[in-house]
Amino acid sequence: MKDVISEILKNNQLSVTENRLKILELFQKNGKALSHGDIEKMSGKHFDRVTIYRTLQTFVDKGIIHTIPTADNSIMYALCKDTCSEGHHHDDHVHFLCEECGTTYCLDNVTIPQVTIPKGFSVHQTNVLVNGICKNCR
Amino acid sequence: MKDVISEILKNNQLSVTENRLKILELFQKNGKALSHGDIEKMSGKHFDRVTIYRTLQTFVDKGIIHTIPTADNSIMYALCKDTCSEGHHHDDHVHFLCEECGTTYCLDNVTIPQVTIPKGFSVHQTNVLVNGICKNCR
DNA sequence: TTAATTTTGCAACACTGTTGCAAAACTTTA
DNA sequence: TAAAGTTTTGCAACAGTGTTGCAAAATTAA
């Protein structure tokens, strides 16, 4: 397990540090999107706030995790699929936010529908956020 | 003009104050989504920060404006259509963010496409955010 | 005009995120 | 394995964003 995570770091030309291993492990274990605050709590205040911010930013830059826009003004992060690389994200899936438990899921199998945009507008990226109740909360 | 805005306030059981008139007027004039910061600047520092926050919150509660989730962790607000009322928003349109000028548009004529969600999940609301270049910036 | 209610501004605070810099950890090389 | 070079971390300090309590001011109702 640790080895697999180490590999991810090495493949991205990143030093293997306790902090990075721990944060990547949290994403792998939880299988859902996490906020900076979530990680700070889960890591048992072991790492400095600033370090966590920088680590998340590094991971986003490297295409290891992606950010998810949310309605309540908090940035969420989730693991990318293998198709993402440095500077090139391909996270074309729908995000689901459960209003009951607050969990944010990446629905990897649900693709973004085509949206027809008025003449004169050109589209780079489309984000779809769905709010509702997840399968564990009903 | 002022009278129309006053009416909106009265219809929602809100006192007609200089602050509220000004903020509603800014939304009407600009015809695009505004952040708290935008309003603070545009109102010429005439009103207290706190007052602006509270006014925006009041308007959201009353169904006069709605919030727009954004990727960069800032809350945007835009006028609702007449179909919204206290506690019942019906803002089922696509939002477009121009990466050039930063303007957020409500594309009222573009309806949210149907998204197929896995079994066990129930949907309350769907938000679609499109990033790209708007018609004024190309 | 006065009384009752609502809204505002101020002060103070909490939370989130950023930057610079020296110390510590990690990687590379021999 | 140890030393040198590089990267990462923790600390301190700060900026921006948003919230709360409370007394003063403005608005509405009488």
mmCIF file of C-alpha atoms (C1' of nucleotides) in Angstrom:
data_model
loop_
_atom_site.group_PDB
_atom_site.id
_atom_site.type_symbol
_atom_site.label_atom_id
_atom_site.label_comp_id
_atom_site.label_asym_id
_atom_site.label_seq_id
_atom_site.Cartn_x
_atom_site.Cartn_y
_atom_site.Cartn_z
ATOM 1 C CA MET A 1 0.000 0.000 0.000
ATOM 2 C CA LYS A 2 2.620 2.496 1.089
ATOM 3 C CA ASP A 3 4.721 1.338 -1.832
ATOM 4 C CA VAL A 4 1.972 2.050 -4.322
ATOM 5 C CA ILE A 5 1.617 5.556 -2.925
ATOM 6 C CA SER A 6 5.370 6.078 -3.016
ATOM 7 C CA GLU A 7 5.318 5.123 -6.658
ATOM 8 C CA ILE A 8 2.727 7.792 -7.398
ATOM 9 C CA LEU A 9 4.973 10.409 -5.819
ATOM 10 C CA LYS A 10 8.098 9.218 -7.581
ATOM 11 C CA ASN A 11 6.338 9.088 -10.915
ATOM 12 C CA ASN A 12 5.582 12.757 -10.458
ATOM 13 C CA GLN A 13 9.103 13.770 -9.468
ATOM 14 C CA LEU A 14 8.085 14.475 -5.891
ATOM 15 C CA SER A 15 10.095 13.669 -2.797
ATOM 16 C CA VAL A 16 8.565 10.921 -0.698
ATOM 17 C CA THR A 17 7.719 12.500 2.644
ATOM 18 C CA GLU A 18 5.635 11.425 5.600
ATOM 19 C CA ASN A 19 3.230 14.259 5.006
ATOM 20 C CA ARG A 20 2.568 13.423 1.369
ATOM 21 C CA LEU A 21 2.227 9.713 2.036
ATOM 22 C CA LYS A 22 -0.292 10.405 4.788
ATOM 23 C CA ILE A 23 -2.416 12.752 2.702
ATOM 24 C CA LEU A 24 -2.479 10.459 -0.313
ATOM 25 C CA GLU A 25 -3.350 7.578 1.985
ATOM 26 C CA LEU A 26 -6.287 9.519 3.395
ATOM 27 C CA PHE A 27 -7.664 10.013 -0.102
ATOM 28 C CA GLN A 28 -7.202 6.327 -0.959
ATOM 29 C CA LYS A 29 -8.790 5.092 2.268
ATOM 30 C CA ASN A 30 -11.775 7.413 2.235
ATOM 31 C CA GLY A 31 -12.635 7.117 -1.423
ATOM 32 C CA LYS A 32 -14.414 10.457 -1.369
ATOM 33 C CA ALA A 33 -13.616 14.131 -1.732
ATOM 34 C CA LEU A 34 -11.869 15.836 1.178
ATOM 35 C CA SER A 35 -11.458 19.473 2.163
ATOM 36 C CA HIS A 36 -8.351 21.000 3.649
ATOM 37 C CA GLY A 37 -10.159 21.011 6.996
ATOM 38 C CA ASP A 38 -11.016 17.319 6.731
ATOM 39 C CA ILE A 39 -7.387 16.451 6.173
ATOM 40 C CA GLU A 40 -6.231 18.673 8.996
ATOM 41 C CA LYS A 41 -8.567 16.877 11.402
ATOM 42 C CA MET A 42 -7.877 13.377 10.105
ATOM 43 C CA SER A 43 -4.122 13.759 10.217
ATOM 44 C CA GLY A 44 -4.377 14.428 13.938
ATOM 45 C CA LYS A 45 -2.864 17.903 13.779
ATOM 46 C CA HIS A 46 0.389 16.198 13.033
ATOM 47 C CA PHE A 47 1.273 18.440 10.127
ATOM 48 C CA ASP A 48 1.307 22.173 9.831
ATOM 49 C CA ARG A 49 -1.657 23.840 8.161
ATOM 50 C CA VAL A 50 0.606 25.503 5.662
ATOM 51 C CA THR A 51 2.196 22.225 4.690
ATOM 52 C CA ILE A 52 -1.188 20.715 3.965
ATOM 53 C CA TYR A 53 -2.152 23.668 1.785
ATOM 54 C CA ARG A 54 1.084 23.402 -0.135
ATOM 55 C CA THR A 55 0.812 19.663 -0.522
ATOM 56 C CA LEU A 56 -2.711 19.916 -1.910
ATOM 57 C CA GLN A 57 -1.619 22.607 -4.332
ATOM 58 C CA THR A 58 1.318 20.485 -5.453
ATOM 59 C CA PHE A 59 -0.939 17.486 -6.013
ATOM 60 C CA VAL A 60 -3.367 19.567 -8.062
ATOM 61 C CA ASP A 61 -0.511 20.926 -10.181
ATOM 62 C CA LYS A 62 0.781 17.412 -10.798
ATOM 63 C CA GLY A 63 -2.616 16.071 -11.776
ATOM 64 C CA ILE A 64 -2.850 13.709 -8.799
ATOM 65 C CA ILE A 65 -5.972 15.293 -7.327
ATOM 66 C CA HIS A 66 -8.551 17.731 -8.699
ATOM 67 C CA THR A 67 -10.665 20.448 -7.130
ATOM 68 C CA ILE A 68 -14.443 20.381 -7.009
ATOM 69 C CA PRO A 69 -16.513 23.570 -7.008
ATOM 70 C CA THR A 70 -19.111 23.605 -4.253
ATOM 71 C CA ALA A 71 -22.083 25.795 -3.490
ATOM 72 C CA ASP A 72 -20.987 26.555 0.044
ATOM 73 C CA ASN A 73 -17.704 28.166 -0.744
ATOM 74 C CA SER A 74 -15.325 25.431 0.329
ATOM 75 C CA ILE A 75 -12.824 23.761 -1.947
ATOM 76 C CA MET A 76 -13.011 19.989 -2.101
ATOM 77 C CA TYR A 77 -10.279 17.732 -3.462
ATOM 78 C CA ALA A 78 -10.491 14.220 -4.886
ATOM 79 C CA LEU A 79 -8.146 11.748 -6.536
ATOM 80 C CA CYS A 80 -7.817 11.939 -10.303
ATOM 81 C CA LYS A 81 -7.962 9.008 -12.637
ATOM 82 C CA ASP A 82 -4.769 7.908 -14.338
ATOM 83 C CA THR A 83 -5.567 9.979 -17.388
ATOM 84 C CA CYS A 84 -4.585 13.198 -15.627
ATOM 85 C CA SER A 85 -1.047 14.506 -15.716
ATOM 86 C CA GLU A 86 0.877 17.667 -14.910
ATOM 87 C CA GLY A 87 -1.082 20.600 -16.276
ATOM 88 C CA HIS A 88 -3.640 18.379 -17.997
ATOM 89 C CA HIS A 89 -6.722 17.392 -16.079
ATOM 90 C CA HIS A 90 -9.441 15.246 -17.626
ATOM 91 C CA ASP A 91 -11.933 15.010 -14.832
ATOM 92 C CA ASP A 92 -15.035 14.894 -16.953
ATOM 93 C CA HIS A 93 -17.340 13.321 -14.437
ATOM 94 C CA VAL A 94 -20.297 14.452 -12.384
ATOM 95 C CA HIS A 95 -19.907 15.343 -8.688
ATOM 96 C CA PHE A 96 -22.585 14.464 -6.175
ATOM 97 C CA LEU A 97 -23.000 16.190 -2.806
ATOM 98 C CA CYS A 98 -25.121 14.450 -0.194
ATOM 99 C CA GLU A 99 -27.131 16.959 1.809
ATOM 100 C CA GLU A 100 -27.452 14.521 4.687
ATOM 101 C CA CYS A 101 -23.913 13.376 5.400
ATOM 102 C CA GLY A 102 -22.057 16.037 3.431
ATOM 103 C CA THR A 103 -20.067 13.515 1.438
ATOM 104 C CA THR A 104 -18.924 14.558 -2.016
ATOM 105 C CA TYR A 105 -18.637 11.714 -4.513
ATOM 106 C CA CYS A 106 -17.000 11.559 -7.912
ATOM 107 C CA LEU A 107 -19.454 9.704 -10.124
ATOM 108 C CA ASP A 108 -16.816 8.458 -12.502
ATOM 109 C CA ASN A 109 -19.292 6.538 -14.603
ATOM 110 C CA VAL A 110 -21.600 9.461 -15.175
ATOM 111 C CA THR A 111 -20.308 11.580 -18.018
ATOM 112 C CA ILE A 112 -20.954 15.278 -18.448
ATOM 113 C CA PRO A 113 -23.880 15.830 -20.787
ATOM 114 C CA GLN A 114 -23.503 18.068 -23.797
ATOM 115 C CA VAL A 115 -24.709 21.586 -23.031
ATOM 116 C CA THR A 116 -25.797 23.903 -25.817
ATOM 117 C CA ILE A 117 -24.311 27.355 -25.287
ATOM 118 C CA PRO A 118 -25.393 30.549 -27.076
ATOM 119 C CA LYS A 119 -23.558 31.664 -30.198
ATOM 120 C CA GLY A 120 -20.334 33.522 -29.474
ATOM 121 C CA PHE A 121 -19.460 31.605 -26.335
ATOM 122 C CA SER A 122 -16.741 28.963 -26.468
ATOM 123 C CA VAL A 123 -16.537 26.205 -23.893
ATOM 124 C CA HIS A 124 -13.386 24.956 -22.192
ATOM 125 C CA GLN A 125 -14.767 22.949 -19.320
ATOM 126 C CA THR A 126 -18.111 21.937 -17.905
ATOM 127 C CA ASN A 127 -18.739 21.110 -14.263
ATOM 128 C CA VAL A 128 -21.866 19.359 -13.100
ATOM 129 C CA LEU A 129 -22.757 19.358 -9.410
ATOM 130 C CA VAL A 130 -25.687 17.347 -8.188
ATOM 131 C CA ASN A 131 -27.162 17.793 -4.710
ATOM 132 C CA GLY A 132 -29.364 15.190 -3.102
ATOM 133 C CA ILE A 133 -29.335 12.162 -0.825
ATOM 134 C CA CYS A 134 -26.759 9.443 -1.309
ATOM 135 C CA LYS A 135 -27.306 5.703 -1.205
ATOM 136 C CA ASN A 136 -26.033 5.408 2.380
ATOM 137 C CA CYS A 137 -28.351 8.041 3.837
ATOM 138 C CA ARG A 138 -31.801 6.981 2.669
ATOM 139 C CA MET B 1 -36.728 52.448 -11.603
ATOM 140 C CA LYS B 2 -36.345 53.083 -7.897
ATOM 141 C CA ASP B 3 -40.042 52.453 -7.544
ATOM 142 C CA VAL B 4 -39.787 49.064 -9.197
ATOM 143 C CA ILE B 5 -37.020 48.116 -6.814
ATOM 144 C CA SER B 6 -38.981 49.403 -3.836
ATOM 145 C CA GLU B 7 -41.835 47.199 -4.886
ATOM 146 C CA ILE B 8 -39.610 44.148 -4.866
ATOM 147 C CA LEU B 9 -38.599 44.902 -1.301
ATOM 148 C CA LYS B 10 -42.149 45.602 -0.126
ATOM 149 C CA ASN B 11 -43.434 42.446 -1.769
ATOM 150 C CA ASN B 12 -40.963 40.541 0.356
ATOM 151 C CA GLN B 13 -41.840 42.271 3.638
ATOM 152 C CA LEU B 14 -38.538 44.084 3.763
ATOM 153 C CA SER B 15 -37.970 47.656 4.890
ATOM 154 C CA VAL B 16 -36.976 49.972 2.071
ATOM 155 C CA THR B 17 -33.490 51.222 2.913
ATOM 156 C CA GLU B 18 -30.805 53.031 0.975
ATOM 157 C CA ASN B 19 -28.502 50.064 1.268
ATOM 158 C CA ARG B 20 -30.987 47.557 -0.130
ATOM 159 C CA LEU B 21 -32.065 49.840 -2.951
ATOM 160 C CA LYS B 22 -28.441 50.377 -3.942
ATOM 161 C CA ILE B 23 -27.538 46.704 -3.951
ATOM 162 C CA LEU B 24 -30.598 45.669 -5.924
ATOM 163 C CA GLU B 25 -29.914 48.479 -8.366
ATOM 164 C CA LEU B 26 -26.367 47.215 -8.879
ATOM 165 C CA PHE B 27 -27.706 43.807 -9.822
ATOM 166 C CA GLN B 28 -30.268 45.281 -12.212
ATOM 167 C CA LYS B 29 -27.772 47.600 -13.871
ATOM 168 C CA ASN B 30 -24.988 45.078 -14.309
ATOM 169 C CA GLY B 31 -27.087 42.162 -15.469
ATOM 170 C CA LYS B 32 -24.477 39.699 -14.303
ATOM 171 C CA ALA B 33 -23.465 37.864 -11.185
ATOM 172 C CA LEU B 34 -21.701 39.860 -8.470
ATOM 173 C CA SER B 35 -19.578 38.859 -5.508
ATOM 174 C CA HIS B 36 -19.629 40.491 -2.117
ATOM 175 C CA GLY B 37 -16.357 42.170 -3.038
ATOM 176 C CA ASP B 38 -17.761 43.540 -6.303
ATOM 177 C CA ILE B 39 -20.614 45.144 -4.447
ATOM 178 C CA GLU B 40 -18.347 46.554 -1.776
ATOM 179 C CA LYS B 41 -16.234 48.251 -4.449
ATOM 180 C CA MET B 42 -19.124 49.430 -6.593
ATOM 181 C CA SER B 43 -21.022 50.946 -3.716
ATOM 182 C CA GLY B 44 -18.046 53.182 -3.050
ATOM 183 C CA LYS B 45 -17.411 51.932 0.476
ATOM 184 C CA HIS B 46 -20.578 53.695 1.428
ATOM 185 C CA PHE B 47 -21.981 50.786 3.379
ATOM 186 C CA ASP B 48 -20.447 48.622 6.027
ATOM 187 C CA ARG B 49 -19.077 45.230 4.979
ATOM 188 C CA VAL B 50 -21.284 43.509 7.503
ATOM 189 C CA THR B 51 -24.384 45.219 6.193
ATOM 190 C CA ILE B 52 -23.640 43.997 2.688
ATOM 191 C CA TYR B 53 -23.184 40.426 3.902
ATOM 192 C CA ARG B 54 -26.444 40.565 5.787
ATOM 193 C CA THR B 55 -28.309 42.131 2.904
ATOM 194 C CA LEU B 56 -27.113 39.459 0.488
ATOM 195 C CA GLN B 57 -28.106 36.742 2.934
ATOM 196 C CA THR B 58 -31.528 38.315 3.361
ATOM 197 C CA PHE B 59 -32.039 38.495 -0.396
ATOM 198 C CA VAL B 60 -31.052 34.848 -0.811
ATOM 199 C CA ASP B 61 -33.469 33.821 1.941
ATOM 200 C CA LYS B 62 -36.273 35.778 0.290
ATOM 201 C CA GLY B 63 -35.615 34.303 -3.131
ATOM 202 C CA ILE B 64 -34.588 37.620 -4.695
ATOM 203 C CA ILE B 65 -31.076 36.489 -5.586
ATOM 204 C CA HIS B 66 -29.400 33.086 -5.793
ATOM 205 C CA THR B 67 -25.861 31.885 -5.158
ATOM 206 C CA ILE B 68 -23.666 30.362 -7.838
ATOM 207 C CA PRO B 69 -21.036 27.762 -7.011
ATOM 208 C CA THR B 70 -17.663 28.614 -8.501
ATOM 209 C CA ALA B 71 -14.432 26.730 -8.927
ATOM 210 C CA ASP B 72 -12.319 29.388 -7.279
ATOM 211 C CA ASN B 73 -13.960 29.397 -3.927
ATOM 212 C CA SER B 74 -15.834 32.678 -4.131
ATOM 213 C CA ILE B 75 -19.583 33.001 -3.800
ATOM 214 C CA MET B 76 -21.337 34.789 -6.644
ATOM 215 C CA TYR B 77 -24.877 36.166 -6.468
ATOM 216 C CA ALA B 78 -27.340 36.883 -9.269
ATOM 217 C CA LEU B 79 -30.946 37.993 -9.548
ATOM 218 C CA CYS B 80 -33.576 35.289 -9.551
ATOM 219 C CA LYS B 81 -36.450 35.053 -11.979
ATOM 220 C CA ASP B 82 -39.934 35.782 -10.700
ATOM 221 C CA THR B 83 -40.566 32.118 -10.094
ATOM 222 C CA CYS B 84 -38.438 32.127 -6.935
ATOM 223 C CA SER B 85 -39.931 32.894 -3.543
ATOM 224 C CA GLU B 86 -38.985 32.660 0.123
ATOM 225 C CA GLY B 87 -37.417 29.268 0.703
ATOM 226 C CA HIS B 88 -38.169 28.080 -2.829
ATOM 227 C CA HIS B 89 -35.584 28.665 -5.490
ATOM 228 C CA HIS B 90 -36.073 27.484 -9.066
ATOM 229 C CA ASP B 91 -32.870 28.585 -10.699
ATOM 230 C CA ASP B 92 -32.596 25.770 -13.189
ATOM 231 C CA HIS B 93 -30.265 27.424 -15.639
ATOM 232 C CA VAL B 94 -26.658 27.031 -16.675
ATOM 233 C CA HIS B 95 -23.981 29.412 -15.381
ATOM 234 C CA PHE B 96 -21.132 30.528 -17.591
ATOM 235 C CA LEU B 97 -17.824 31.902 -16.289
ATOM 236 C CA CYS B 98 -15.615 33.772 -18.729
ATOM 237 C CA GLU B 99 -11.962 33.028 -18.084
ATOM 238 C CA GLU B 100 -10.927 36.248 -19.763
ATOM 239 C CA CYS B 101 -13.019 38.933 -18.090
ATOM 240 C CA GLY B 102 -14.209 36.936 -15.103
ATOM 241 C CA THR B 103 -17.859 37.688 -15.759
ATOM 242 C CA THR B 104 -20.383 35.124 -14.571
ATOM 243 C CA TYR B 105 -23.540 34.921 -16.676
ATOM 244 C CA CYS B 106 -26.855 33.245 -15.997
ATOM 245 C CA LEU B 107 -27.772 31.550 -19.267
ATOM 246 C CA ASP B 108 -31.477 31.610 -18.582
ATOM 247 C CA ASN B 109 -32.356 30.041 -21.896
ATOM 248 C CA VAL B 110 -30.071 27.060 -21.474
ATOM 249 C CA THR B 111 -31.812 24.437 -19.395
ATOM 250 C CA ILE B 112 -30.061 21.907 -17.214
ATOM 251 C CA PRO B 113 -29.708 18.602 -19.065
ATOM 252 C CA GLN B 114 -30.988 15.425 -17.497
ATOM 253 C CA VAL B 115 -28.203 13.583 -15.667
ATOM 254 C CA THR B 116 -28.460 9.876 -15.019
ATOM 255 C CA ILE B 117 -27.433 9.117 -11.451
ATOM 256 C CA PRO B 118 -26.622 5.679 -10.038
ATOM 257 C CA LYS B 119 -29.342 3.647 -8.279
ATOM 258 C CA GLY B 120 -29.831 4.668 -4.674
ATOM 259 C CA PHE B 121 -29.039 8.339 -5.144
ATOM 260 C CA SER B 122 -31.878 10.848 -5.242
ATOM 261 C CA VAL B 123 -31.467 14.269 -6.844
ATOM 262 C CA HIS B 124 -32.685 17.564 -5.427
ATOM 263 C CA GLN B 125 -30.815 20.055 -7.534
ATOM 264 C CA THR B 126 -28.358 20.104 -10.397
ATOM 265 C CA ASN B 127 -25.855 22.884 -11.014
ATOM 266 C CA VAL B 128 -24.037 23.250 -14.299
ATOM 267 C CA LEU B 129 -21.015 25.520 -14.524
ATOM 268 C CA VAL B 130 -19.385 26.172 -17.847
ATOM 269 C CA ASN B 131 -15.978 27.815 -18.166
ATOM 270 C CA GLY B 132 -14.780 29.378 -21.389
ATOM 271 C CA ILE B 133 -14.638 32.626 -23.330
ATOM 272 C CA CYS B 134 -17.687 34.839 -23.571
ATOM 273 C CA LYS B 135 -18.976 36.645 -26.626
ATOM 274 C CA ASN B 136 -17.435 39.966 -25.588
ATOM 275 C CA CYS B 137 -13.924 38.611 -25.142
ATOM 276 C CA ARG B 138 -13.214 36.802 -28.384
ATOM 277 C "C1'" DT C 1 -45.307 62.669 16.148
ATOM 278 C "C1'" DT C 2 -44.460 58.845 18.931
ATOM 279 C "C1'" DA C 3 -43.765 53.983 19.847
ATOM 280 C "C1'" DA C 4 -42.431 49.591 18.067
ATOM 281 C "C1'" DT C 5 -39.741 47.180 14.945
ATOM 282 C "C1'" DT C 6 -36.154 46.527 11.787
ATOM 283 C "C1'" DT C 7 -31.765 47.588 10.035
ATOM 284 C "C1'" DT C 8 -27.209 49.401 10.432
ATOM 285 C "C1'" DG C 9 -22.377 50.264 11.954
ATOM 286 C "C1'" DC C 10 -18.864 49.208 15.037
ATOM 287 C "C1'" DA C 11 -15.848 46.216 17.471
ATOM 288 C "C1'" DA C 12 -14.195 41.981 17.986
ATOM 289 C "C1'" DC C 13 -13.485 37.497 16.563
ATOM 290 C "C1'" DA C 14 -12.972 32.914 13.810
ATOM 291 C "C1'" DC C 15 -11.702 30.655 9.711
ATOM 292 C "C1'" DT C 16 -9.260 30.160 5.405
ATOM 293 C "C1'" DG C 17 -5.510 30.780 2.662
ATOM 294 C "C1'" DT C 18 -0.719 33.007 1.438
ATOM 295 C "C1'" DT C 19 4.276 34.458 1.772
ATOM 296 C "C1'" DG C 20 9.225 34.629 3.382
ATOM 297 C "C1'" DC C 21 12.671 32.424 5.587
ATOM 298 C "C1'" DA C 22 15.519 29.371 8.343
ATOM 299 C "C1'" DA C 23 15.607 24.557 9.924
ATOM 300 C "C1'" DA C 24 14.767 19.862 8.877
ATOM 301 C "C1'" DA C 25 14.110 16.068 5.775
ATOM 302 C "C1'" DC C 26 14.952 13.894 1.631
ATOM 303 C "C1'" DT C 27 17.725 12.672 -2.525
ATOM 304 C "C1'" DT C 28 21.883 12.236 -4.988
ATOM 305 C "C1'" DT C 29 26.603 11.340 -5.462
ATOM 306 C "C1'" DA C 30 30.668 9.449 -4.353
ATOM 307 C "C1'" DT D 1 27.252 5.294 4.570
ATOM 308 C "C1'" DA D 2 28.355 10.104 4.733
ATOM 309 C "C1'" DA D 3 28.462 14.621 2.808
ATOM 310 C "C1'" DA D 4 26.646 17.965 -0.383
ATOM 311 C "C1'" DG D 5 22.822 19.686 -2.814
ATOM 312 C "C1'" DT D 6 17.986 20.088 -3.236
ATOM 313 C "C1'" DT D 7 13.383 19.957 -1.669
ATOM 314 C "C1'" DT D 8 10.096 20.222 1.864
ATOM 315 C "C1'" DT D 9 8.545 21.687 6.281
ATOM 316 C "C1'" DG D 10 7.276 24.592 10.317
ATOM 317 C "C1'" DC D 11 6.985 28.995 12.172
ATOM 318 C "C1'" DA D 12 5.635 33.696 12.268
ATOM 319 C "C1'" DA D 13 3.170 37.057 10.353
ATOM 320 C "C1'" DC D 14 -0.263 38.737 7.459
ATOM 321 C "C1'" DA D 15 -4.503 39.439 4.188
ATOM 322 C "C1'" DG D 16 -9.085 38.261 2.914
ATOM 323 C "C1'" DT D 17 -13.597 36.512 3.966
ATOM 324 C "C1'" DG D 18 -17.370 35.829 6.747
ATOM 325 C "C1'" DT D 19 -19.871 35.871 11.559
ATOM 326 C "C1'" DT D 20 -21.790 37.546 16.086
ATOM 327 C "C1'" DG D 21 -23.444 40.791 19.822
ATOM 328 C "C1'" DC D 22 -24.955 45.055 20.869
ATOM 329 C "C1'" DA D 23 -26.157 49.887 20.946
ATOM 330 C "C1'" DA D 24 -27.449 53.616 17.739
ATOM 331 C "C1'" DA D 25 -29.968 54.949 13.740
ATOM 332 C "C1'" DA D 26 -33.487 54.413 10.357
ATOM 333 C "C1'" DT D 27 -37.803 52.714 8.919
ATOM 334 C "C1'" DT D 28 -42.566 51.431 9.603
ATOM 335 C "C1'" DA D 29 -46.909 51.396 12.062
ATOM 336 C "C1'" DA D 30 -50.052 53.748 15.124
#
